[in-house]
Amino acid sequence: MSAQPPAQRQVENLAASLKRVGRQKKVLEDWAATLERTVGAHEQVAREREATRAAEIASEQAARLAEQEARAAELTAEQKAHAAELTAEQKTRLVEQEQKARAAEQKAHSAEQKAHSAELRVRSQELAAVDRRLRRTLESQSFRIGHLIVRIAVSPVKVARWSWRLARRVVVVAYRYGQRSLPAPVVEPIQQVAAKREVAAVRRHEILDLPGEGPVSFVDCRGLTADVRTATYERIAASDEPARTIVLTEDHDFIDLRELGLSFEYLPPFAEGSPWWDEVGGHEKFVAERMAAMRRGYGADDS
C-alpha cells in the first residue's frame, strides 16, 4: 500500500470529523425532541389535573348555591305568606279609612253647597234690591236735573283741559324742532330748565318717592329677548330691595312689571325715520339727558 499524501489524510480526517459531528447533532436533536415530548406530557397532565380540580370546585360551589337557594326559597315562602297576611289586613284598613274619609268629605261638601246656595240666594236678593234702587234713581226727575247741571258745569273744565293738552302738544313739537335746528348755546339752557321742571313736576305728584332706605339702583333691561327680560324681572322682584330698583325698558308692554310691582322707566328705542331723532347721536343724547334727570329725581346722583 502506497503512502498517502498529507493533504489527502487531512481531507479524510475532516470528513470523519464531519460525520461524527453529524451523528452527535442527530443524537442531540433526538434528545431535544424527547425532552420536548416529555415536557408537553407533563404540561398536559398538569392541565388535566387543574381542569379536574376546577370541575370539583365548581361542583362543590354549585351544591352550596343550590343549598342556599333552597334555604332562601323556604324563607321567602314564609315571608311572602306573612306579607300577604299583613297586606290583606292593611288593605282592609285602608278601604275602611277611605270609606270614612269619603263619607266625611261628602257631608262637608253637602254642607258647603248648602252654605253656598244660601249665600247666592242672599246675594241675588241684595243685587235685586240694588237694581231696583238704581232704576228708581235713574228714572227720577231729580237725578236727571242734577246730571244735566253737572254736565253744564263740567263742560268749561273739559274745554280748558283739552285746550291745555293741545297747547302742550304744540309746545312739545316746537321744543323738539328747536332741539334739531337751534344752536347748542340756545338749546342747552332750555333743556336744563325742562329737565328740572320735569323732575319737579314728578316730585310734586309723589311718583319718585320710593319706599325703603337703601340707595336707588338702575337695571338696564333694554335689548334683551322676551324670555331673558322676564327672567330678569323675576330676579329683581326676588332681590333684597326690589322697591328701590328702577327697571329701564324699551318694551311698551308693562304687564309683567306691573304684576311684579316693580318701578320702571320707559326709554323708547331708536327707529329709522323717526320725527324725534334724525340720527343715532340724537337718540343717545336724549337717553343721556333722561338718565341724568332720573338720577337727580330719584336721588341716585347728588352732583
PDB file of C-alpha atoms in Angstrom:
ATOM      1  CA  MET A   1       0.000   0.000   0.000  1.00  0.00           C
ATOM      2  CA  SER A   2       1.498   3.292  -1.103  1.00  0.00           C
ATOM      3  CA  ALA A   3       1.807   6.173   1.366  1.00  0.00           C
ATOM      4  CA  GLN A   4      -0.954   8.829   1.120  1.00  0.00           C
ATOM      5  CA  PRO A   5      -0.019  12.458   0.866  1.00  0.00           C
ATOM      6  CA  PRO A   6      -0.687  14.716   3.903  1.00  0.00           C
ATOM      7  CA  ALA A   7      -3.402  16.745   2.151  1.00  0.00           C
ATOM      8  CA  GLN A   8      -5.433  13.625   1.415  1.00  0.00           C
ATOM      9  CA  ARG A   9      -5.093  12.449   5.033  1.00  0.00           C
ATOM     10  CA  GLN A  10      -6.336  15.843   6.285  1.00  0.00           C
ATOM     11  CA  VAL A  11      -9.345  15.659   3.957  1.00  0.00           C
ATOM     12  CA  GLU A  12     -10.172  12.184   5.253  1.00  0.00           C
ATOM     13  CA  ASN A  13      -9.823  13.331   8.852  1.00  0.00           C
ATOM     14  CA  LEU A  14     -12.121  16.303   8.197  1.00  0.00           C
ATOM     15  CA  ALA A  15     -14.686  14.039   6.552  1.00  0.00           C
ATOM     16  CA  ALA A  16     -14.560  11.678   9.547  1.00  0.00           C
ATOM     17  CA  SER A  17     -14.964  14.658  11.921  1.00  0.00           C
ATOM     18  CA  LEU A  18     -17.956  15.937   9.940  1.00  0.00           C
ATOM     19  CA  LYS A  19     -19.573  12.517  10.123  1.00  0.00           C
ATOM     20  CA  ARG A  20     -19.055  12.382  13.891  1.00  0.00           C
ATOM     21  CA  VAL A  21     -20.480  15.913  14.255  1.00  0.00           C
ATOM     22  CA  GLY A  22     -23.476  14.901  12.140  1.00  0.00           C
ATOM     23  CA  ARG A  23     -24.092  11.845  14.291  1.00  0.00           C
ATOM     24  CA  GLN A  24     -23.761  13.914  17.500  1.00  0.00           C
ATOM     25  CA  LYS A  25     -26.155  16.560  16.056  1.00  0.00           C
ATOM     26  CA  LYS A  26     -28.705  13.889  15.257  1.00  0.00           C
ATOM     27  CA  VAL A  27     -28.364  12.451  18.767  1.00  0.00           C
ATOM     28  CA  LEU A  28     -28.894  15.933  20.233  1.00  0.00           C
ATOM     29  CA  GLU A  29     -31.933  16.551  18.047  1.00  0.00           C
ATOM     30  CA  ASP A  30     -33.432  13.212  19.124  1.00  0.00           C
ATOM     31  CA  TRP A  31     -32.722  14.072  22.761  1.00  0.00           C
ATOM     32  CA  ALA A  32     -34.287  17.544  22.363  1.00  0.00           C
ATOM     33  CA  ALA A  33     -37.385  16.052  20.719  1.00  0.00           C
ATOM     34  CA  THR A  34     -37.688  13.505  23.526  1.00  0.00           C
ATOM     35  CA  LEU A  35     -37.305  16.274  26.131  1.00  0.00           C
ATOM     36  CA  GLU A  36     -39.938  18.402  24.375  1.00  0.00           C
ATOM     37  CA  ARG A  37     -42.380  15.460  24.294  1.00  0.00           C
ATOM     38  CA  THR A  38     -41.711  14.820  27.985  1.00  0.00           C
ATOM     39  CA  VAL A  39     -42.331  18.467  28.927  1.00  0.00           C
ATOM     40  CA  GLY A  40     -45.502  18.558  26.820  1.00  0.00           C
ATOM     41  CA  ALA A  41     -46.742  15.398  28.510  1.00  0.00           C
ATOM     42  CA  HIS A  42     -46.062  16.895  31.949  1.00  0.00           C
ATOM     43  CA  GLU A  43     -47.894  20.109  30.979  1.00  0.00           C
ATOM     44  CA  GLN A  44     -50.857  18.141  29.631  1.00  0.00           C
ATOM     45  CA  VAL A  45     -51.032  16.158  32.883  1.00  0.00           C
ATOM     46  CA  ALA A  46     -50.871  19.414  34.898  1.00  0.00           C
ATOM     47  CA  ARG A  47     -53.661  20.978  32.792  1.00  0.00           C
ATOM     48  CA  GLU A  48     -55.806  17.896  33.205  1.00  0.00           C
ATOM     49  CA  ARG A  49     -55.269  17.989  36.958  1.00  0.00           C
ATOM     50  CA  GLU A  50     -56.166  21.697  37.096  1.00  0.00           C
ATOM     51  CA  ALA A  51     -59.288  21.125  34.995  1.00  0.00           C
ATOM     52  CA  THR A  52     -60.300  18.239  37.264  1.00  0.00           C
ATOM     53  CA  ARG A  53     -59.735  20.393  40.360  1.00  0.00           C
ATOM     54  CA  ALA A  54     -61.693  23.278  38.844  1.00  0.00           C
ATOM     55  CA  ALA A  55     -64.566  20.945  37.980  1.00  0.00           C
ATOM     56  CA  GLU A  56     -64.596  19.612  41.550  1.00  0.00           C
ATOM     57  CA  ILE A  57     -64.582  23.164  42.969  1.00  0.00           C
ATOM     58  CA  ALA A  58     -67.369  24.194  40.591  1.00  0.00           C
ATOM     59  CA  SER A  59     -69.463  21.212  41.568  1.00  0.00           C
ATOM     60  CA  GLU A  60     -68.935  21.992  45.271  1.00  0.00           C
ATOM     61  CA  GLN A  61     -69.921  25.637  44.706  1.00  0.00           C
ATOM     62  CA  ALA A  62     -72.965  24.606  42.690  1.00  0.00           C
ATOM     63  CA  ALA A  63     -74.030  22.307  45.516  1.00  0.00           C
ATOM     64  CA  ARG A  64     -73.576  25.111  48.073  1.00  0.00           C
ATOM     65  CA  LEU A  65     -75.520  27.538  45.900  1.00  0.00           C
ATOM     66  CA  ALA A  66     -78.317  25.028  45.458  1.00  0.00           C
ATOM     67  CA  GLU A  67     -78.470  24.535  49.205  1.00  0.00           C
ATOM     68  CA  GLN A  68     -78.526  28.311  49.799  1.00  0.00           C
ATOM     69  CA  GLU A  69     -81.237  28.799  47.172  1.00  0.00           C
ATOM     70  CA  ALA A  70     -83.318  26.091  48.798  1.00  0.00           C
ATOM     71  CA  ARG A  71     -82.971  27.805  52.195  1.00  0.00           C
ATOM     72  CA  ALA A  72     -83.762  31.202  50.642  1.00  0.00           C
ATOM     73  CA  ALA A  73     -86.824  29.741  48.915  1.00  0.00           C
ATOM     74  CA  GLU A  74     -88.078  28.381  52.231  1.00  0.00           C
ATOM     75  CA  LEU A  75     -87.530  31.764  53.921  1.00  0.00           C
ATOM     76  CA  THR A  76     -89.094  33.622  51.006  1.00  0.00           C
ATOM     77  CA  ALA A  77     -92.190  31.446  51.080  1.00  0.00           C
ATOM     78  CA  GLU A  78     -92.618  32.166  54.794  1.00  0.00           C
ATOM     79  CA  GLN A  79     -92.020  35.894  54.280  1.00  0.00           C
ATOM     80  CA  LYS A  80     -94.454  36.009  51.360  1.00  0.00           C
ATOM     81  CA  ALA A  81     -97.125  34.304  53.415  1.00  0.00           C
ATOM     82  CA  HIS A  82     -96.563  36.762  56.273  1.00  0.00           C
ATOM     83  CA  ALA A  83     -96.524  39.741  53.885  1.00  0.00           C
ATOM     84  CA  ALA A  84     -99.742  38.520  52.272  1.00  0.00           C
ATOM     85  CA  GLU A  85    -101.421  38.393  55.672  1.00  0.00           C
ATOM     86  CA  LEU A  86    -100.208  41.904  56.529  1.00  0.00           C
ATOM     87  CA  THR A  87    -101.211  43.238  53.086  1.00  0.00           C
ATOM     88  CA  ALA A  88    -104.724  41.846  53.428  1.00  0.00           C
ATOM     89  CA  GLU A  89    -105.120  43.499  56.848  1.00  0.00           C
ATOM     90  CA  GLN A  90    -103.683  46.794  55.575  1.00  0.00           C
ATOM     91  CA  LYS A  91    -105.948  46.772  52.518  1.00  0.00           C
ATOM     92  CA  THR A  92    -108.956  46.190  54.715  1.00  0.00           C
ATOM     93  CA  ARG A  93    -107.963  49.069  56.992  1.00  0.00           C
ATOM     94  CA  LEU A  94    -107.265  51.368  54.042  1.00  0.00           C
ATOM     95  CA  VAL A  95    -110.638  50.576  52.489  1.00  0.00           C
ATOM     96  CA  GLU A  96    -112.370  51.363  55.772  1.00  0.00           C
ATOM     97  CA  GLN A  97    -110.428  54.629  56.148  1.00  0.00           C
ATOM     98  CA  GLU A  98    -111.184  55.656  52.553  1.00  0.00           C
ATOM     99  CA  GLN A  99    -114.879  54.954  53.044  1.00  0.00           C
ATOM    100  CA  LYS A 100    -114.917  57.042  56.226  1.00  0.00           C
ATOM    101  CA  ALA A 101    -112.990  59.870  54.532  1.00  0.00           C
ATOM    102  CA  ARG A 102    -115.342  59.846  51.528  1.00  0.00           C
ATOM    103  CA  ALA A 103    -118.380  59.929  53.798  1.00  0.00           C
ATOM    104  CA  ALA A 104    -116.931  62.859  55.738  1.00  0.00           C
ATOM    105  CA  GLU A 105    -115.991  64.641  52.508  1.00  0.00           C
ATOM    106  CA  GLN A 106    -119.489  64.151  51.108  1.00  0.00           C
ATOM    107  CA  LYS A 107    -121.002  65.562  54.297  1.00  0.00           C
ATOM    108  CA  ALA A 108    -118.662  68.565  54.210  1.00  0.00           C
ATOM    109  CA  HIS A 109    -119.359  69.109  50.508  1.00  0.00           C
ATOM    110  CA  SER A 110    -123.109  68.963  51.024  1.00  0.00           C
ATOM    111  CA  ALA A 111    -122.824  71.439  53.914  1.00  0.00           C
ATOM    112  CA  GLU A 112    -120.654  73.708  51.764  1.00  0.00           C
ATOM    113  CA  GLN A 113    -123.162  73.508  48.922  1.00  0.00           C
ATOM    114  CA  LYS A 114    -125.968  74.429  51.257  1.00  0.00           C
ATOM    115  CA  ALA A 115    -123.992  77.399  52.614  1.00  0.00           C
ATOM    116  CA  HIS A 116    -123.043  78.481  49.094  1.00  0.00           C
ATOM    117  CA  SER A 117    -126.615  78.245  47.852  1.00  0.00           C
ATOM    118  CA  ALA A 118    -127.789  80.294  50.839  1.00  0.00           C
ATOM    119  CA  GLU A 119    -125.095  82.901  50.143  1.00  0.00           C
ATOM    120  CA  LEU A 120    -126.052  83.030  46.452  1.00  0.00           C
ATOM    121  CA  ARG A 121    -129.697  83.492  47.404  1.00  0.00           C
ATOM    122  CA  VAL A 122    -128.823  86.363  49.731  1.00  0.00           C
ATOM    123  CA  ARG A 123    -126.526  87.958  47.115  1.00  0.00           C
ATOM    124  CA  SER A 124    -129.204  87.675  44.435  1.00  0.00           C
ATOM    125  CA  GLN A 125    -131.725  89.326  46.749  1.00  0.00           C
ATOM    126  CA  GLU A 126    -129.246  92.120  47.540  1.00  0.00           C
ATOM    127  CA  LEU A 127    -128.444  92.639  43.832  1.00  0.00           C
ATOM    128  CA  ALA A 128    -132.143  92.725  43.001  1.00  0.00           C
ATOM    129  CA  ALA A 129    -132.694  95.374  45.688  1.00  0.00           C
ATOM    130  CA  VAL A 130    -129.755  97.436  44.416  1.00  0.00           C
ATOM    131  CA  ASP A 131    -131.026  97.129  40.845  1.00  0.00           C
ATOM    132  CA  ARG A 132    -134.465  98.352  41.894  1.00  0.00           C
ATOM    133  CA  ARG A 133    -132.947 101.321  43.755  1.00  0.00           C
ATOM    134  CA  LEU A 134    -130.748 102.228  40.768  1.00  0.00           C
ATOM    135  CA  ARG A 135    -133.688 102.067  38.389  1.00  0.00           C
ATOM    136  CA  ARG A 136    -135.767 104.299  40.645  1.00  0.00           C
ATOM    137  CA  THR A 137    -132.847 106.738  40.915  1.00  0.00           C
ATOM    138  CA  LEU A 138    -132.232 106.831  37.149  1.00  0.00           C
ATOM    139  CA  GLU A 139    -135.917 107.261  36.407  1.00  0.00           C
ATOM    140  CA  SER A 140    -136.348 110.080  38.926  1.00  0.00           C
ATOM    141  CA  GLN A 141    -136.570 113.654  37.663  1.00  0.00           C
ATOM    142  CA  SER A 142    -134.216 114.969  40.364  1.00  0.00           C
ATOM    143  CA  PHE A 143    -131.392 112.724  39.135  1.00  0.00           C
ATOM    144  CA  ARG A 144    -131.886 113.831  35.541  1.00  0.00           C
ATOM    145  CA  ILE A 145    -131.865 117.507  36.536  1.00  0.00           C
ATOM    146  CA  GLY A 146    -128.716 117.009  38.684  1.00  0.00           C
ATOM    147  CA  HIS A 147    -126.956 115.143  35.874  1.00  0.00           C
ATOM    148  CA  LEU A 148    -127.758 117.968  33.444  1.00  0.00           C
ATOM    149  CA  ILE A 149    -126.432 120.564  35.903  1.00  0.00           C
ATOM    150  CA  VAL A 150    -123.181 118.597  36.385  1.00  0.00           C
ATOM    151  CA  ARG A 151    -122.647 118.303  32.624  1.00  0.00           C
ATOM    152  CA  ILE A 152    -123.191 122.025  32.173  1.00  0.00           C
ATOM    153  CA  ALA A 153    -120.710 122.768  34.998  1.00  0.00           C
ATOM    154  CA  VAL A 154    -118.060 120.340  33.749  1.00  0.00           C
ATOM    155  CA  SER A 155    -118.110 121.454  30.118  1.00  0.00           C
ATOM    156  CA  PRO A 156    -115.828 124.527  30.634  1.00  0.00           C
ATOM    157  CA  VAL A 157    -113.383 122.389  32.609  1.00  0.00           C
ATOM    158  CA  LYS A 158    -113.223 119.876  29.771  1.00  0.00           C
ATOM    159  CA  VAL A 159    -112.716 122.653  27.234  1.00  0.00           C
ATOM    160  CA  ALA A 160    -109.879 124.088  29.333  1.00  0.00           C
ATOM    161  CA  ARG A 161    -108.304 120.633  29.734  1.00  0.00           C
ATOM    162  CA  TRP A 162    -108.387 119.891  26.019  1.00  0.00           C
ATOM    163  CA  SER A 163    -107.060 123.370  25.249  1.00  0.00           C
ATOM    164  CA  TRP A 164    -104.161 122.817  27.661  1.00  0.00           C
ATOM    165  CA  ARG A 165    -103.374 119.439  26.087  1.00  0.00           C
ATOM    166  CA  LEU A 166    -103.398 120.948  22.607  1.00  0.00           C
ATOM    167  CA  ALA A 167    -101.161 123.824  23.690  1.00  0.00           C
ATOM    168  CA  ARG A 168     -98.781 121.410  25.391  1.00  0.00           C
ATOM    169  CA  ARG A 169     -98.516 119.322  22.197  1.00  0.00           C
ATOM    170  CA  VAL A 170     -97.737 122.447  20.197  1.00  0.00           C
ATOM    171  CA  VAL A 171     -95.061 123.466  22.710  1.00  0.00           C
ATOM    172  CA  VAL A 172     -93.537 119.963  22.649  1.00  0.00           C
ATOM    173  CA  VAL A 173     -93.399 119.949  18.827  1.00  0.00           C
ATOM    174  CA  ALA A 174     -91.782 123.404  18.838  1.00  0.00           C
ATOM    175  CA  TYR A 175     -89.313 122.309  21.526  1.00  0.00           C
ATOM    176  CA  ARG A 176     -88.289 119.201  19.587  1.00  0.00           C
ATOM    177  CA  TYR A 177     -87.951 121.190  16.368  1.00  0.00           C
ATOM    178  CA  GLY A 178     -85.770 123.707  18.228  1.00  0.00           C
ATOM    179  CA  GLN A 179     -83.583 120.854  19.509  1.00  0.00           C
ATOM    180  CA  ARG A 180     -82.813 119.867  15.907  1.00  0.00           C
ATOM    181  CA  SER A 181     -82.478 123.335  14.386  1.00  0.00           C
ATOM    182  CA  LEU A 182     -81.331 125.856  17.031  1.00  0.00           C
ATOM    183  CA  PRO A 183     -77.636 126.151  18.028  1.00  0.00           C
ATOM    184  CA  ALA A 184     -76.314 124.364  21.114  1.00  0.00           C
ATOM    185  CA  PRO A 185     -75.783 127.505  23.322  1.00  0.00           C
ATOM    186  CA  VAL A 186     -79.505 128.258  22.964  1.00  0.00           C
ATOM    187  CA  VAL A 187     -80.806 124.680  23.291  1.00  0.00           C
ATOM    188  CA  GLU A 188     -78.785 123.515  26.337  1.00  0.00           C
ATOM    189  CA  PRO A 189     -80.228 126.050  28.875  1.00  0.00           C
ATOM    190  CA  ILE A 190     -83.747 125.250  27.651  1.00  0.00           C
ATOM    191  CA  GLN A 191     -83.096 121.508  28.067  1.00  0.00           C
ATOM    192  CA  GLN A 192     -81.735 122.004  31.595  1.00  0.00           C
ATOM    193  CA  VAL A 193     -84.807 124.052  32.578  1.00  0.00           C
ATOM    194  CA  ALA A 194     -87.118 121.464  31.010  1.00  0.00           C
ATOM    195  CA  ALA A 195     -85.386 118.621  32.848  1.00  0.00           C
ATOM    196  CA  LYS A 196     -85.611 120.491  36.181  1.00  0.00           C
ATOM    197  CA  ARG A 197     -89.307 121.259  35.608  1.00  0.00           C
ATOM    198  CA  GLU A 198     -89.969 117.630  34.711  1.00  0.00           C
ATOM    199  CA  VAL A 199     -88.281 116.396  37.899  1.00  0.00           C
ATOM    200  CA  ALA A 200     -90.107 118.995  39.986  1.00  0.00           C
ATOM    201  CA  ALA A 201     -93.469 118.038  38.460  1.00  0.00           C
ATOM    202  CA  VAL A 202     -92.843 114.365  39.062  1.00  0.00           C
ATOM    203  CA  ARG A 203     -91.801 115.002  42.645  1.00  0.00           C
ATOM    204  CA  ARG A 204     -94.927 117.143  43.123  1.00  0.00           C
ATOM    205  CA  HIS A 205     -97.072 114.140  42.181  1.00  0.00           C
ATOM    206  CA  GLU A 206     -95.014 111.921  44.576  1.00  0.00           C
ATOM    207  CA  ILE A 207     -94.007 109.423  41.897  1.00  0.00           C
ATOM    208  CA  LEU A 208     -90.298 109.386  42.733  1.00  0.00           C
ATOM    209  CA  ASP A 209     -90.693 108.826  46.499  1.00  0.00           C
ATOM    210  CA  LEU A 210     -89.820 105.136  46.710  1.00  0.00           C
ATOM    211  CA  PRO A 211     -90.135 103.074  49.932  1.00  0.00           C
ATOM    212  CA  GLY A 212     -87.104 101.741  51.783  1.00  0.00           C
ATOM    213  CA  GLU A 213     -83.825 103.233  52.941  1.00  0.00           C
ATOM    214  CA  GLY A 214     -81.201 101.721  50.583  1.00  0.00           C
ATOM    215  CA  PRO A 215     -79.730 103.512  47.587  1.00  0.00           C
ATOM    216  CA  VAL A 216     -81.697 103.559  44.350  1.00  0.00           C
ATOM    217  CA  SER A 217     -80.263 101.287  41.647  1.00  0.00           C
ATOM    218  CA  PHE A 218     -80.992 101.224  37.925  1.00  0.00           C
ATOM    219  CA  VAL A 219     -81.165  97.935  35.964  1.00  0.00           C
ATOM    220  CA  ASP A 220     -80.910  98.369  32.193  1.00  0.00           C
ATOM    221  CA  CYS A 221     -83.070  95.693  30.502  1.00  0.00           C
ATOM    222  CA  ARG A 222     -83.005  97.229  27.031  1.00  0.00           C
ATOM    223  CA  GLY A 223     -82.034  94.997  24.139  1.00  0.00           C
ATOM    224  CA  LEU A 224     -82.927  91.732  25.937  1.00  0.00           C
ATOM    225  CA  THR A 225     -85.109  88.996  24.460  1.00  0.00           C
ATOM    226  CA  ALA A 226     -88.561  88.352  25.914  1.00  0.00           C
ATOM    227  CA  ASP A 227     -87.542  85.243  27.917  1.00  0.00           C
ATOM    228  CA  VAL A 228     -84.362  86.793  29.308  1.00  0.00           C
ATOM    229  CA  ARG A 229     -86.220  90.003  30.107  1.00  0.00           C
ATOM    230  CA  THR A 230     -88.959  88.148  32.016  1.00  0.00           C
ATOM    231  CA  ALA A 231     -86.362  86.115  33.959  1.00  0.00           C
ATOM    232  CA  THR A 232     -84.528  89.357  34.839  1.00  0.00           C
ATOM    233  CA  TYR A 233     -87.776  90.914  36.102  1.00  0.00           C
ATOM    234  CA  GLU A 234     -88.390  87.874  38.324  1.00  0.00           C
ATOM    235  CA  ARG A 235     -84.840  88.023  39.745  1.00  0.00           C
ATOM    236  CA  ILE A 236     -85.265  91.727  40.524  1.00  0.00           C
ATOM    237  CA  ALA A 237     -88.600  91.062  42.234  1.00  0.00           C
ATOM    238  CA  ALA A 238     -86.946  88.319  44.344  1.00  0.00           C
ATOM    239  CA  SER A 239     -83.990  90.531  45.354  1.00  0.00           C
ATOM    240  CA  ASP A 240     -83.397  92.202  48.754  1.00  0.00           C
ATOM    241  CA  GLU A 241     -85.000  95.595  47.979  1.00  0.00           C
ATOM    242  CA  PRO A 242     -86.994  95.454  44.729  1.00  0.00           C
ATOM    243  CA  ALA A 243     -88.792  98.650  45.720  1.00  0.00           C
ATOM    244  CA  ARG A 244     -85.503 100.585  45.441  1.00  0.00           C
ATOM    245  CA  THR A 245     -84.728  99.204  41.954  1.00  0.00           C
ATOM    246  CA  ILE A 246     -85.684 101.089  38.790  1.00  0.00           C
ATOM    247  CA  VAL A 247     -86.012  98.960  35.640  1.00  0.00           C
ATOM    248  CA  LEU A 248     -85.055 100.664  32.366  1.00  0.00           C
ATOM    249  CA  THR A 249     -87.025  99.158  29.486  1.00  0.00           C
ATOM    250  CA  GLU A 250     -87.697  99.901  25.846  1.00  0.00           C
ATOM    251  CA  ASP A 251     -90.575  97.423  25.578  1.00  0.00           C
ATOM    252  CA  HIS A 252     -94.023  99.044  25.573  1.00  0.00           C
ATOM    253  CA  ASP A 253     -95.606  96.005  27.277  1.00  0.00           C
ATOM    254  CA  PHE A 254     -95.590  96.766  31.025  1.00  0.00           C
ATOM    255  CA  ILE A 255     -97.861  93.921  32.171  1.00  0.00           C
ATOM    256  CA  ASP A 256     -95.088  91.796  33.749  1.00  0.00           C
ATOM    257  CA  LEU A 257     -93.585  94.814  35.511  1.00  0.00           C
ATOM    258  CA  ARG A 258     -96.936  95.844  36.964  1.00  0.00           C
ATOM    259  CA  GLU A 259     -97.806  92.310  38.048  1.00  0.00           C
ATOM    260  CA  LEU A 260     -94.457  92.024  39.882  1.00  0.00           C
ATOM    261  CA  GLY A 261     -94.875  95.502  41.429  1.00  0.00           C
ATOM    262  CA  LEU A 262     -91.616  96.892  40.019  1.00  0.00           C
ATOM    263  CA  SER A 263     -90.819 100.559  39.360  1.00  0.00           C
ATOM    264  CA  PHE A 264     -89.754 101.221  35.786  1.00  0.00           C
ATOM    265  CA  GLU A 265     -88.849 103.929  33.299  1.00  0.00           C
ATOM    266  CA  TYR A 266     -89.589 103.707  29.589  1.00  0.00           C
ATOM    267  CA  LEU A 267     -86.837 104.746  27.182  1.00  0.00           C
ATOM    268  CA  PRO A 268     -88.076 104.472  23.577  1.00  0.00           C
ATOM    269  CA  PRO A 269     -85.645 102.771  21.160  1.00  0.00           C
ATOM    270  CA  PHE A 270     -84.160 104.484  18.127  1.00  0.00           C
ATOM    271  CA  ALA A 271     -86.096 103.961  14.894  1.00  0.00           C
ATOM    272  CA  GLU A 272     -85.186 104.965  11.362  1.00  0.00           C
ATOM    273  CA  GLY A 273     -87.307 107.808  10.004  1.00  0.00           C
ATOM    274  CA  SER A 274     -88.441 108.854  13.476  1.00  0.00           C
ATOM    275  CA  PRO A 275     -89.583 112.524  13.691  1.00  0.00           C
ATOM    276  CA  TRP A 276     -87.908 112.925  17.092  1.00  0.00           C
ATOM    277  CA  TRP A 277     -84.323 111.938  16.228  1.00  0.00           C
ATOM    278  CA  ASP A 278     -82.599 112.340  12.867  1.00  0.00           C
ATOM    279  CA  GLU A 279     -79.670 110.102  13.789  1.00  0.00           C
ATOM    280  CA  VAL A 280     -78.393 107.729  16.478  1.00  0.00           C
ATOM    281  CA  GLY A 281     -76.388 110.505  18.143  1.00  0.00           C
ATOM    282  CA  GLY A 282     -79.542 112.497  18.843  1.00  0.00           C
ATOM    283  CA  HIS A 283     -81.201 109.467  20.441  1.00  0.00           C
ATOM    284  CA  GLU A 284     -78.121 108.788  22.591  1.00  0.00           C
ATOM    285  CA  LYS A 285     -78.134 112.420  23.708  1.00  0.00           C
ATOM    286  CA  PHE A 286     -81.804 112.127  24.633  1.00  0.00           C
ATOM    287  CA  VAL A 287     -81.132 108.937  26.645  1.00  0.00           C
ATOM    288  CA  ALA A 288     -78.221 110.591  28.480  1.00  0.00           C
ATOM    289  CA  GLU A 289     -80.394 113.594  29.388  1.00  0.00           C
ATOM    290  CA  ARG A 290     -83.224 111.360  30.573  1.00  0.00           C
ATOM    291  CA  MET A 291     -80.811 109.304  32.698  1.00  0.00           C
ATOM    292  CA  ALA A 292     -79.361 112.470  34.254  1.00  0.00           C
ATOM    293  CA  ALA A 293     -82.870 113.746  35.031  1.00  0.00           C
ATOM    294  CA  MET A 294     -83.879 110.384  36.528  1.00  0.00           C
ATOM    295  CA  ARG A 295     -80.747 110.205  38.681  1.00  0.00           C
ATOM    296  CA  ARG A 296     -81.413 113.696  40.038  1.00  0.00           C
ATOM    297  CA  GLY A 297     -85.076 112.902  40.531  1.00  0.00           C
ATOM    298  CA  TYR A 298     -84.563 109.633  42.352  1.00  0.00           C
ATOM    299  CA  GLY A 299     -81.648 110.978  44.384  1.00  0.00           C
ATOM    300  CA  ALA A 300     -79.179 108.487  42.918  1.00  0.00           C
ATOM    301  CA  ASP A 301     -76.795 111.277  41.826  1.00  0.00           C
ATOM    302  CA  ASP A 302     -76.128 114.218  44.124  1.00  0.00           C
ATOM    303  CA  SER A 303     -73.988 116.081  41.584  1.00  0.00           C
TER     304      SER A 303
END
